[in-house]
mmCIF file with all atom_site columns, C-alpha atoms in Angstrom:
data_model
loop_
_atom_site.group_PDB
_atom_site.id
_atom_site.type_symbol
_atom_site.label_atom_id
_atom_site.label_alt_id
_atom_site.label_comp_id
_atom_site.label_asym_id
_atom_site.label_entity_id
_atom_site.label_seq_id
_atom_site.pdbx_PDB_ins_code
_atom_site.Cartn_x
_atom_site.Cartn_y
_atom_site.Cartn_z
_atom_site.occupancy
_atom_site.B_iso_or_equiv
_atom_site.pdbx_formal_charge
_atom_site.auth_seq_id
_atom_site.auth_comp_id
_atom_site.auth_asym_id
_atom_site.auth_atom_id
_atom_site.pdbx_PDB_model_num
ATOM 1   C CA . UNK A 1 1   ? 57.393 -133.701 -17.201 1.00 0.00 ? 132 UNK A CA 1
ATOM 2   C CA . UNK A 1 2   ? 54.570 -130.486 -16.569 1.00 0.00 ? 133 UNK A CA 1
ATOM 3   C CA . UNK A 1 3   ? 55.450 -128.855 -13.237 1.00 0.00 ? 134 UNK A CA 1
ATOM 4   C CA . UNK A 1 4   ? 52.562 -125.994 -11.997 1.00 0.00 ? 135 UNK A CA 1
ATOM 5   C CA . UNK A 1 5   ? 54.843 -123.929 -9.348  1.00 0.00 ? 136 UNK A CA 1
ATOM 6   C CA . UNK A 1 6   ? 52.162 -121.894 -7.332  1.00 0.00 ? 137 UNK A CA 1
ATOM 7   C CA . UNK A 1 7   ? 52.941 -119.625 -4.614  1.00 0.00 ? 138 UNK A CA 1
ATOM 8   C CA . UNK A 1 8   ? 50.561 -116.664 -1.544  1.00 0.00 ? 139 UNK A CA 1
ATOM 9   C CA . UNK A 1 9   ? 47.856 -118.872 -1.752  1.00 0.00 ? 140 UNK A CA 1
ATOM 10  C CA . UNK A 1 10  ? 45.946 -116.761 0.751   1.00 0.00 ? 141 UNK A CA 1
ATOM 11  C CA . UNK A 1 11  ? 43.361 -119.575 1.446   1.00 0.00 ? 142 UNK A CA 1
ATOM 12  C CA . UNK A 1 12  ? 42.382 -120.680 -1.318  1.00 0.00 ? 143 UNK A CA 1
ATOM 13  C CA . UNK A 1 13  ? 41.694 -123.405 -0.838  1.00 0.00 ? 144 UNK A CA 1
ATOM 14  C CA . UNK A 1 14  ? 39.415 -123.499 -4.250  1.00 0.00 ? 145 UNK A CA 1
ATOM 15  C CA . UNK A 1 15  ? 42.547 -122.585 -6.642  1.00 0.00 ? 146 UNK A CA 1
ATOM 16  C CA . UNK A 1 16  ? 45.025 -124.744 -4.698  1.00 0.00 ? 147 UNK A CA 1
ATOM 17  C CA . UNK A 1 17  ? 42.759 -128.052 -5.587  1.00 0.00 ? 148 UNK A CA 1
ATOM 18  C CA . UNK A 1 18  ? 42.912 -126.970 -9.291  1.00 0.00 ? 149 UNK A CA 1
ATOM 19  C CA . UNK A 1 19  ? 46.701 -125.732 -9.569  1.00 0.00 ? 150 UNK A CA 1
ATOM 20  C CA . UNK A 1 20  ? 47.707 -129.259 -10.328 1.00 0.00 ? 151 UNK A CA 1
ATOM 21  C CA . UNK A 1 21  ? 45.597 -130.448 -12.928 1.00 0.00 ? 152 UNK A CA 1
ATOM 22  C CA . UNK A 1 22  ? 47.459 -131.118 -15.720 1.00 0.00 ? 153 UNK A CA 1
ATOM 23  C CA . UNK A 1 23  ? 51.014 -131.695 -14.212 1.00 0.00 ? 154 UNK A CA 1
ATOM 24  C CA . UNK A 1 24  ? 52.927 -134.654 -12.755 1.00 0.00 ? 155 UNK A CA 1
ATOM 25  C CA . UNK A 1 25  ? 53.723 -132.543 -10.114 1.00 0.00 ? 156 UNK A CA 1
ATOM 26  C CA . UNK A 1 26  ? 52.665 -129.361 -8.010  1.00 0.00 ? 157 UNK A CA 1
ATOM 27  C CA . UNK A 1 27  ? 56.036 -126.833 -6.824  1.00 0.00 ? 158 UNK A CA 1
ATOM 28  C CA . UNK A 1 28  ? 53.816 -124.430 -3.667  1.00 0.00 ? 159 UNK A CA 1
ATOM 29  C CA . UNK A 1 29  ? 55.908 -122.076 -2.594  1.00 0.00 ? 160 UNK A CA 1
ATOM 30  C CA . UNK A 1 30  ? 53.902 -121.346 0.808   1.00 0.00 ? 161 UNK A CA 1
ATOM 31  C CA . UNK A 1 31  ? 51.865 -118.373 1.881   1.00 0.00 ? 162 UNK A CA 1
ATOM 32  C CA . UNK A 1 32  ? 48.866 -121.190 2.978   1.00 0.00 ? 163 UNK A CA 1
ATOM 33  C CA . UNK A 1 33  ? 47.116 -118.483 5.312   1.00 0.00 ? 164 UNK A CA 1
ATOM 34  C CA . UNK A 1 34  ? 44.869 -115.686 4.944   1.00 0.00 ? 165 UNK A CA 1
ATOM 35  C CA . UNK A 1 35  ? 45.116 -113.273 7.641   1.00 0.00 ? 166 UNK A CA 1
ATOM 36  C CA . UNK A 1 36  ? 44.066 -110.836 6.363   1.00 0.00 ? 167 UNK A CA 1
ATOM 37  C CA . UNK A 1 37  ? 43.082 -109.877 2.622   1.00 0.00 ? 168 UNK A CA 1
ATOM 38  C CA . UNK A 1 38  ? 44.757 -105.946 1.730   1.00 0.00 ? 169 UNK A CA 1
ATOM 39  C CA . UNK A 1 39  ? 42.089 -106.014 -0.939  1.00 0.00 ? 170 UNK A CA 1
ATOM 40  C CA . UNK A 1 40  ? 39.015 -107.401 0.129   1.00 0.00 ? 171 UNK A CA 1
ATOM 41  C CA . UNK A 1 41  ? 39.045 -105.914 4.082   1.00 0.00 ? 172 UNK A CA 1
ATOM 42  C CA . UNK A 1 42  ? 36.475 -108.786 4.910   1.00 0.00 ? 173 UNK A CA 1
ATOM 43  C CA . UNK A 1 43  ? 38.208 -111.893 4.151   1.00 0.00 ? 174 UNK A CA 1
ATOM 44  C CA . UNK A 1 44  ? 40.466 -113.174 6.672   1.00 0.00 ? 175 UNK A CA 1
ATOM 45  C CA . UNK A 1 45  ? 41.182 -114.307 10.056  1.00 0.00 ? 176 UNK A CA 1
ATOM 46  C CA . UNK A 1 46  ? 41.543 -110.716 10.822  1.00 0.00 ? 177 UNK A CA 1
ATOM 47  C CA . UNK A 1 47  ? 37.876 -109.282 9.983   1.00 0.00 ? 178 UNK A CA 1
ATOM 48  C CA . UNK A 1 48  ? 36.447 -112.913 10.531  1.00 0.00 ? 179 UNK A CA 1
ATOM 49  C CA . UNK A 1 49  ? 37.962 -112.217 14.683  1.00 0.00 ? 180 UNK A CA 1
ATOM 50  C CA . UNK A 1 50  ? 37.222 -107.769 14.925  1.00 0.00 ? 181 UNK A CA 1
ATOM 51  C CA . UNK A 1 51  ? 35.321 -106.847 11.279  1.00 0.00 ? 182 UNK A CA 1
ATOM 52  C CA . UNK A 1 52  ? 35.766 -106.143 7.857   1.00 0.00 ? 183 UNK A CA 1
ATOM 53  C CA . UNK A 1 53  ? 35.877 -101.826 9.784   1.00 0.00 ? 184 UNK A CA 1
ATOM 54  C CA . UNK A 1 54  ? 38.685 -102.823 11.928  1.00 0.00 ? 185 UNK A CA 1
ATOM 55  C CA . UNK A 1 55  ? 40.530 -105.005 8.948   1.00 0.00 ? 186 UNK A CA 1
ATOM 56  C CA . UNK A 1 56  ? 39.862 -101.848 6.764   1.00 0.00 ? 187 UNK A CA 1
ATOM 57  C CA . UNK A 1 57  ? 41.869 -99.571  9.418   1.00 0.00 ? 188 UNK A CA 1
ATOM 58  C CA . UNK A 1 58  ? 44.507 -101.701 10.284  1.00 0.00 ? 189 UNK A CA 1
ATOM 59  C CA . UNK A 1 59  ? 45.460 -101.888 6.804   1.00 0.00 ? 190 UNK A CA 1
ATOM 60  C CA . UNK A 1 60  ? 45.394 -98.759  6.646   1.00 0.00 ? 191 UNK A CA 1
ATOM 61  C CA . UNK A 1 61  ? 47.945 -97.769  9.061   1.00 0.00 ? 192 UNK A CA 1
ATOM 62  C CA . UNK A 1 62  ? 50.343 -100.923 8.072   1.00 0.00 ? 193 UNK A CA 1
ATOM 63  C CA . UNK A 1 63  ? 49.697 -99.156  3.973   1.00 0.00 ? 194 UNK A CA 1
ATOM 64  C CA . UNK A 1 64  ? 50.956 -95.865  5.561   1.00 0.00 ? 195 UNK A CA 1
ATOM 65  C CA . UNK A 1 65  ? 54.139 -97.684  7.593   1.00 0.00 ? 196 UNK A CA 1
ATOM 66  C CA . UNK A 1 66  ? 52.648 -96.672  10.559  1.00 0.00 ? 197 UNK A CA 1
ATOM 67  C CA . UNK A 1 67  ? 53.476 -99.768  12.383  1.00 0.00 ? 198 UNK A CA 1
ATOM 68  C CA . UNK A 1 68  ? 53.493 -98.281  16.008  1.00 0.00 ? 199 UNK A CA 1
ATOM 69  C CA . UNK A 1 69  ? 49.618 -97.554  14.784  1.00 0.00 ? 200 UNK A CA 1
ATOM 70  C CA . UNK A 1 70  ? 49.083 -100.153 13.823  1.00 0.00 ? 201 UNK A CA 1
ATOM 71  C CA . UNK A 1 71  ? 50.414 -102.630 16.322  1.00 0.00 ? 202 UNK A CA 1
ATOM 72  C CA . UNK A 1 72  ? 48.445 -100.552 19.056  1.00 0.00 ? 203 UNK A CA 1
ATOM 73  C CA . UNK A 1 73  ? 45.269 -100.980 17.072  1.00 0.00 ? 204 UNK A CA 1
ATOM 74  C CA . UNK A 1 74  ? 45.887 -105.023 17.127  1.00 0.00 ? 205 UNK A CA 1
ATOM 75  C CA . UNK A 1 75  ? 46.234 -104.818 20.634  1.00 0.00 ? 206 UNK A CA 1
ATOM 76  C CA . UNK A 1 76  ? 43.597 -103.441 21.808  1.00 0.00 ? 207 UNK A CA 1
ATOM 77  C CA . UNK A 1 77  ? 41.829 -105.295 19.840  1.00 0.00 ? 208 UNK A CA 1
ATOM 78  C CA . UNK A 1 78  ? 43.116 -108.429 21.077  1.00 0.00 ? 209 UNK A CA 1
ATOM 79  C CA . UNK A 1 79  ? 42.343 -107.528 24.306  1.00 0.00 ? 210 UNK A CA 1
ATOM 80  C CA . UNK A 1 80  ? 39.014 -107.295 23.261  1.00 0.00 ? 211 UNK A CA 1
ATOM 81  C CA . UNK A 1 81  ? 38.618 -111.314 23.173  1.00 0.00 ? 212 UNK A CA 1
ATOM 82  C CA . UNK A 1 82  ? 39.103 -113.696 26.155  1.00 0.00 ? 213 UNK A CA 1
ATOM 83  C CA . UNK A 1 83  ? 41.796 -115.660 26.109  1.00 0.00 ? 214 UNK A CA 1
ATOM 84  C CA . UNK A 1 84  ? 45.490 -115.211 24.701  1.00 0.00 ? 215 UNK A CA 1
ATOM 85  C CA . UNK A 1 85  ? 46.120 -113.796 21.041  1.00 0.00 ? 216 UNK A CA 1
ATOM 86  C CA . UNK A 1 86  ? 48.161 -117.207 20.767  1.00 0.00 ? 217 UNK A CA 1
ATOM 87  C CA . UNK A 1 87  ? 44.750 -119.718 20.766  1.00 0.00 ? 218 UNK A CA 1
ATOM 88  C CA . UNK A 1 88  ? 42.174 -117.797 18.312  1.00 0.00 ? 219 UNK A CA 1
ATOM 89  C CA . UNK A 1 89  ? 44.818 -116.976 15.581  1.00 0.00 ? 220 UNK A CA 1
ATOM 90  C CA . UNK A 1 90  ? 45.791 -121.367 15.957  1.00 0.00 ? 221 UNK A CA 1
ATOM 91  C CA . UNK A 1 91  ? 42.578 -122.332 15.821  1.00 0.00 ? 222 UNK A CA 1
ATOM 92  C CA . UNK A 1 92  ? 41.465 -120.155 12.969  1.00 0.00 ? 223 UNK A CA 1
ATOM 93  C CA . UNK A 1 93  ? 45.090 -121.018 11.112  1.00 0.00 ? 224 UNK A CA 1
ATOM 94  C CA . UNK A 1 94  ? 43.973 -124.609 11.780  1.00 0.00 ? 225 UNK A CA 1
ATOM 95  C CA . UNK A 1 95  ? 41.001 -124.763 10.296  1.00 0.00 ? 226 UNK A CA 1
ATOM 96  C CA . UNK A 1 96  ? 43.020 -123.028 6.694   1.00 0.00 ? 227 UNK A CA 1
ATOM 97  C CA . UNK A 1 97  ? 45.295 -125.321 6.624   1.00 0.00 ? 228 UNK A CA 1
ATOM 98  C CA . UNK A 1 98  ? 42.850 -128.465 6.859   1.00 0.00 ? 229 UNK A CA 1
ATOM 99  C CA . UNK A 1 99  ? 40.800 -127.005 3.785   1.00 0.00 ? 230 UNK A CA 1
ATOM 100 C CA . UNK A 1 100 ? 43.548 -126.255 2.643   1.00 0.00 ? 231 UNK A CA 1
ATOM 101 C CA . UNK A 1 101 ? 46.073 -129.949 2.657   1.00 0.00 ? 232 UNK A CA 1
ATOM 102 C CA . UNK A 1 102 ? 43.323 -131.655 2.076   1.00 0.00 ? 233 UNK A CA 1
ATOM 103 C CA . UNK A 1 103 ? 42.320 -129.055 -1.188  1.00 0.00 ? 234 UNK A CA 1
ATOM 104 C CA . UNK A 1 104 ? 46.505 -129.735 -1.855  1.00 0.00 ? 235 UNK A CA 1
ATOM 105 C CA . UNK A 1 105 ? 47.151 -132.444 -5.231  1.00 0.00 ? 236 UNK A CA 1
ATOM 106 C CA . UNK A 1 106 ? 50.051 -135.105 -4.765  1.00 0.00 ? 237 UNK A CA 1
ATOM 107 C CA . UNK A 1 107 ? 52.672 -134.835 -6.306  1.00 0.00 ? 238 UNK A CA 1
ATOM 108 C CA . UNK A 1 108 ? 53.438 -131.629 -4.166  1.00 0.00 ? 239 UNK A CA 1
ATOM 109 C CA . UNK A 1 109 ? 55.893 -130.429 -3.247  1.00 0.00 ? 240 UNK A CA 1
ATOM 110 C CA . UNK A 1 110 ? 56.099 -127.243 -0.685  1.00 0.00 ? 241 UNK A CA 1
ATOM 111 C CA . UNK A 1 111 ? 57.782 -124.756 1.817   1.00 0.00 ? 242 UNK A CA 1
ATOM 112 C CA . UNK A 1 112 ? 56.956 -122.021 4.021   1.00 0.00 ? 243 UNK A CA 1
ATOM 113 C CA . UNK A 1 113 ? 56.311 -118.889 2.838   1.00 0.00 ? 244 UNK A CA 1
ATOM 114 C CA . UNK A 1 114 ? 56.421 -115.518 5.748   1.00 0.00 ? 245 UNK A CA 1
ATOM 115 C CA . UNK A 1 115 ? 52.944 -116.019 6.530   1.00 0.00 ? 246 UNK A CA 1
ATOM 116 C CA . UNK A 1 116 ? 53.149 -119.920 7.348   1.00 0.00 ? 247 UNK A CA 1
ATOM 117 C CA . UNK A 1 117 ? 53.400 -121.484 10.413  1.00 0.00 ? 248 UNK A CA 1
ATOM 118 C CA . UNK A 1 118 ? 55.660 -124.367 9.672   1.00 0.00 ? 249 UNK A CA 1
ATOM 119 C CA . UNK A 1 119 ? 55.246 -126.069 13.574  1.00 0.00 ? 250 UNK A CA 1
ATOM 120 C CA . UNK A 1 120 ? 51.290 -127.318 12.039  1.00 0.00 ? 251 UNK A CA 1
ATOM 121 C CA . UNK A 1 121 ? 52.321 -128.452 8.905   1.00 0.00 ? 252 UNK A CA 1
ATOM 122 C CA . UNK A 1 122 ? 52.947 -132.043 10.080  1.00 0.00 ? 253 UNK A CA 1
ATOM 123 C CA . UNK A 1 123 ? 49.695 -132.337 11.328  1.00 0.00 ? 254 UNK A CA 1
ATOM 124 C CA . UNK A 1 124 ? 47.499 -131.947 7.648   1.00 0.00 ? 255 UNK A CA 1
ATOM 125 C CA . UNK A 1 125 ? 50.158 -133.093 5.461   1.00 0.00 ? 256 UNK A CA 1
ATOM 126 C CA . UNK A 1 126 ? 48.638 -136.078 3.479   1.00 0.00 ? 257 UNK A CA 1
ATOM 127 C CA . UNK A 1 127 ? 50.940 -138.836 1.429   1.00 0.00 ? 258 UNK A CA 1
ATOM 128 C CA . UNK A 1 128 ? 52.185 -136.900 -2.117  1.00 0.00 ? 259 UNK A CA 1
ATOM 129 C CA . UNK A 1 129 ? 52.628 -133.802 -0.195  1.00 0.00 ? 260 UNK A CA 1
ATOM 130 C CA . UNK A 1 130 ? 56.579 -132.971 1.217   1.00 0.00 ? 261 UNK A CA 1
ATOM 131 C CA . UNK A 1 131 ? 57.655 -130.237 2.999   1.00 0.00 ? 262 UNK A CA 1
ATOM 132 C CA . UNK A 1 132 ? 61.213 -128.701 1.770   1.00 0.00 ? 263 UNK A CA 1
ATOM 133 C CA . UNK A 1 133 ? 63.164 -126.770 3.449   1.00 0.00 ? 264 UNK A CA 1
ATOM 134 C CA . UNK A 1 134 ? 66.612 -125.363 3.187   1.00 0.00 ? 265 UNK A CA 1
ATOM 135 C CA . UNK A 1 135 ? 66.878 -128.968 0.694   1.00 0.00 ? 266 UNK A CA 1
ATOM 136 C CA . UNK A 1 136 ? 66.828 -130.498 -2.393  1.00 0.00 ? 267 UNK A CA 1
ATOM 137 C CA . UNK A 1 137 ? 64.309 -132.511 -4.422  1.00 0.00 ? 268 UNK A CA 1
ATOM 138 C CA . UNK A 1 138 ? 64.578 -134.466 -7.615  1.00 0.00 ? 269 UNK A CA 1
ATOM 139 C CA . UNK A 1 139 ? 61.739 -134.048 -9.776  1.00 0.00 ? 270 UNK A CA 1
ATOM 140 C CA . UNK A 1 140 ? 62.030 -134.649 -13.432 1.00 0.00 ? 271 UNK A CA 1
ATOM 141 C CA . UNK A 1 141 ? 65.337 -135.353 -13.550 1.00 0.00 ? 272 UNK A CA 1
ATOM 142 C CA . UNK A 1 142 ? 66.287 -131.708 -12.163 1.00 0.00 ? 273 UNK A CA 1
ATOM 143 C CA . UNK A 1 143 ? 67.624 -130.784 -8.793  1.00 0.00 ? 274 UNK A CA 1
ATOM 144 C CA . UNK A 1 144 ? 65.162 -128.462 -7.296  1.00 0.00 ? 275 UNK A CA 1
ATOM 145 C CA . UNK A 1 145 ? 66.082 -126.498 -4.007  1.00 0.00 ? 276 UNK A CA 1
ATOM 146 C CA . UNK A 1 146 ? 64.076 -124.903 -1.802  1.00 0.00 ? 277 UNK A CA 1
ATOM 147 C CA . UNK A 1 147 ? 64.177 -121.887 0.880   1.00 0.00 ? 278 UNK A CA 1
ATOM 148 C CA . UNK A 1 148 ? 61.457 -121.379 2.958   1.00 0.00 ? 279 UNK A CA 1
ATOM 149 C CA . UNK A 1 149 ? 60.317 -118.101 4.772   1.00 0.00 ? 280 UNK A CA 1
ATOM 150 C CA . UNK A 1 150 ? 60.809 -114.776 4.463   1.00 0.00 ? 281 UNK A CA 1
ATOM 151 C CA . UNK A 1 151 ? 63.357 -112.004 5.694   1.00 0.00 ? 282 UNK A CA 1
ATOM 152 C CA . UNK A 1 152 ? 62.620 -109.495 8.261   1.00 0.00 ? 283 UNK A CA 1
ATOM 153 C CA . UNK A 1 153 ? 59.955 -106.880 7.198   1.00 0.00 ? 284 UNK A CA 1
ATOM 154 C CA . UNK A 1 154 ? 58.386 -104.094 9.198   1.00 0.00 ? 285 UNK A CA 1
ATOM 155 C CA . UNK A 1 155 ? 55.313 -106.241 9.188   1.00 0.00 ? 286 UNK A CA 1
ATOM 156 C CA . UNK A 1 156 ? 57.078 -108.744 11.705  1.00 0.00 ? 287 UNK A CA 1
ATOM 157 C CA . UNK A 1 157 ? 54.708 -112.397 9.709   1.00 0.00 ? 288 UNK A CA 1
ATOM 158 C CA . UNK A 1 158 ? 55.389 -115.121 11.597  1.00 0.00 ? 289 UNK A CA 1
ATOM 159 C CA . UNK A 1 159 ? 57.626 -116.829 9.655   1.00 0.00 ? 290 UNK A CA 1
ATOM 160 C CA . UNK A 1 160 ? 60.187 -114.118 9.035   1.00 0.00 ? 291 UNK A CA 1
ATOM 161 C CA . UNK A 1 161 ? 63.929 -115.448 9.184   1.00 0.00 ? 292 UNK A CA 1
ATOM 162 C CA . UNK A 1 162 ? 67.540 -113.593 10.111  1.00 0.00 ? 293 UNK A CA 1
ATOM 163 C CA . UNK A 1 163 ? 69.947 -112.914 6.856   1.00 0.00 ? 294 UNK A CA 1
ATOM 164 C CA . UNK A 1 164 ? 72.335 -115.459 7.972   1.00 0.00 ? 295 UNK A CA 1
ATOM 165 C CA . UNK A 1 165 ? 69.160 -118.573 8.475   1.00 0.00 ? 296 UNK A CA 1
ATOM 166 C CA . UNK A 1 166 ? 68.031 -117.223 5.460   1.00 0.00 ? 297 UNK A CA 1
ATOM 167 C CA . UNK A 1 167 ? 71.773 -117.397 3.477   1.00 0.00 ? 298 UNK A CA 1
ATOM 168 C CA . UNK A 1 168 ? 72.297 -120.929 5.645   1.00 0.00 ? 299 UNK A CA 1
ATOM 169 C CA . UNK A 1 169 ? 69.340 -122.256 4.419   1.00 0.00 ? 300 UNK A CA 1
ATOM 170 C CA . UNK A 1 170 ? 70.764 -121.028 0.201   1.00 0.00 ? 301 UNK A CA 1
ATOM 171 C CA . UNK A 1 171 ? 74.106 -122.731 1.128   1.00 0.00 ? 302 UNK A CA 1
ATOM 172 C CA . UNK A 1 172 ? 72.158 -125.645 2.040   1.00 0.00 ? 303 UNK A CA 1
ATOM 173 C CA . UNK A 1 173 ? 70.846 -126.452 -1.213  1.00 0.00 ? 304 UNK A CA 1
ATOM 174 C CA . UNK A 1 174 ? 74.109 -125.615 -3.056  1.00 0.00 ? 305 UNK A CA 1
ATOM 175 C CA . UNK A 1 175 ? 73.621 -125.917 -7.130  1.00 0.00 ? 306 UNK A CA 1
ATOM 176 C CA . UNK A 1 176 ? 70.822 -126.876 -8.266  1.00 0.00 ? 307 UNK A CA 1
ATOM 177 C CA . UNK A 1 177 ? 68.528 -126.186 -11.182 1.00 0.00 ? 308 UNK A CA 1
ATOM 178 C CA . UNK A 1 178 ? 65.523 -124.688 -10.213 1.00 0.00 ? 309 UNK A CA 1
ATOM 179 C CA . UNK A 1 179 ? 65.379 -122.970 -6.634  1.00 0.00 ? 310 UNK A CA 1
ATOM 180 C CA . UNK A 1 180 ? 62.253 -122.433 -5.542  1.00 0.00 ? 311 UNK A CA 1
#
């Protein structure tokens, strides 16, 4: 049994489409969305809405750990758009998810990353793609445990969870051969 494992896809539907080449199964550890690219400031939802220059400014504040200033800049920028910022984000996230799930090979076993929006995944899953979070799957005779999300950070990404919630998911998977 050959299993390929990927994580931190961040919008790369092209790479995700090839990730299962030669494998019997794909394990995808989330972070499907590209909100902002710290290397290429022109890539992602944030620069699509506000431009690469504002993305670079935002990234600079975050990397300098000036989180309050980054949040203030972000709030100022979101206020320039019509409607609720969440609607703009969700529309762009949905466009990325449509491309990513369509490109993802099967069979695929997935769990969420800290930048994902779990409530949207069911809308894009196709046959042969299975989402697991605090659950176990048998793959090639081995028990794979899946724990999605990320622990809380000053970045406040969408799917950060408490230490207790994370520990409960780890406990729920029990003894496994591979922990994802």
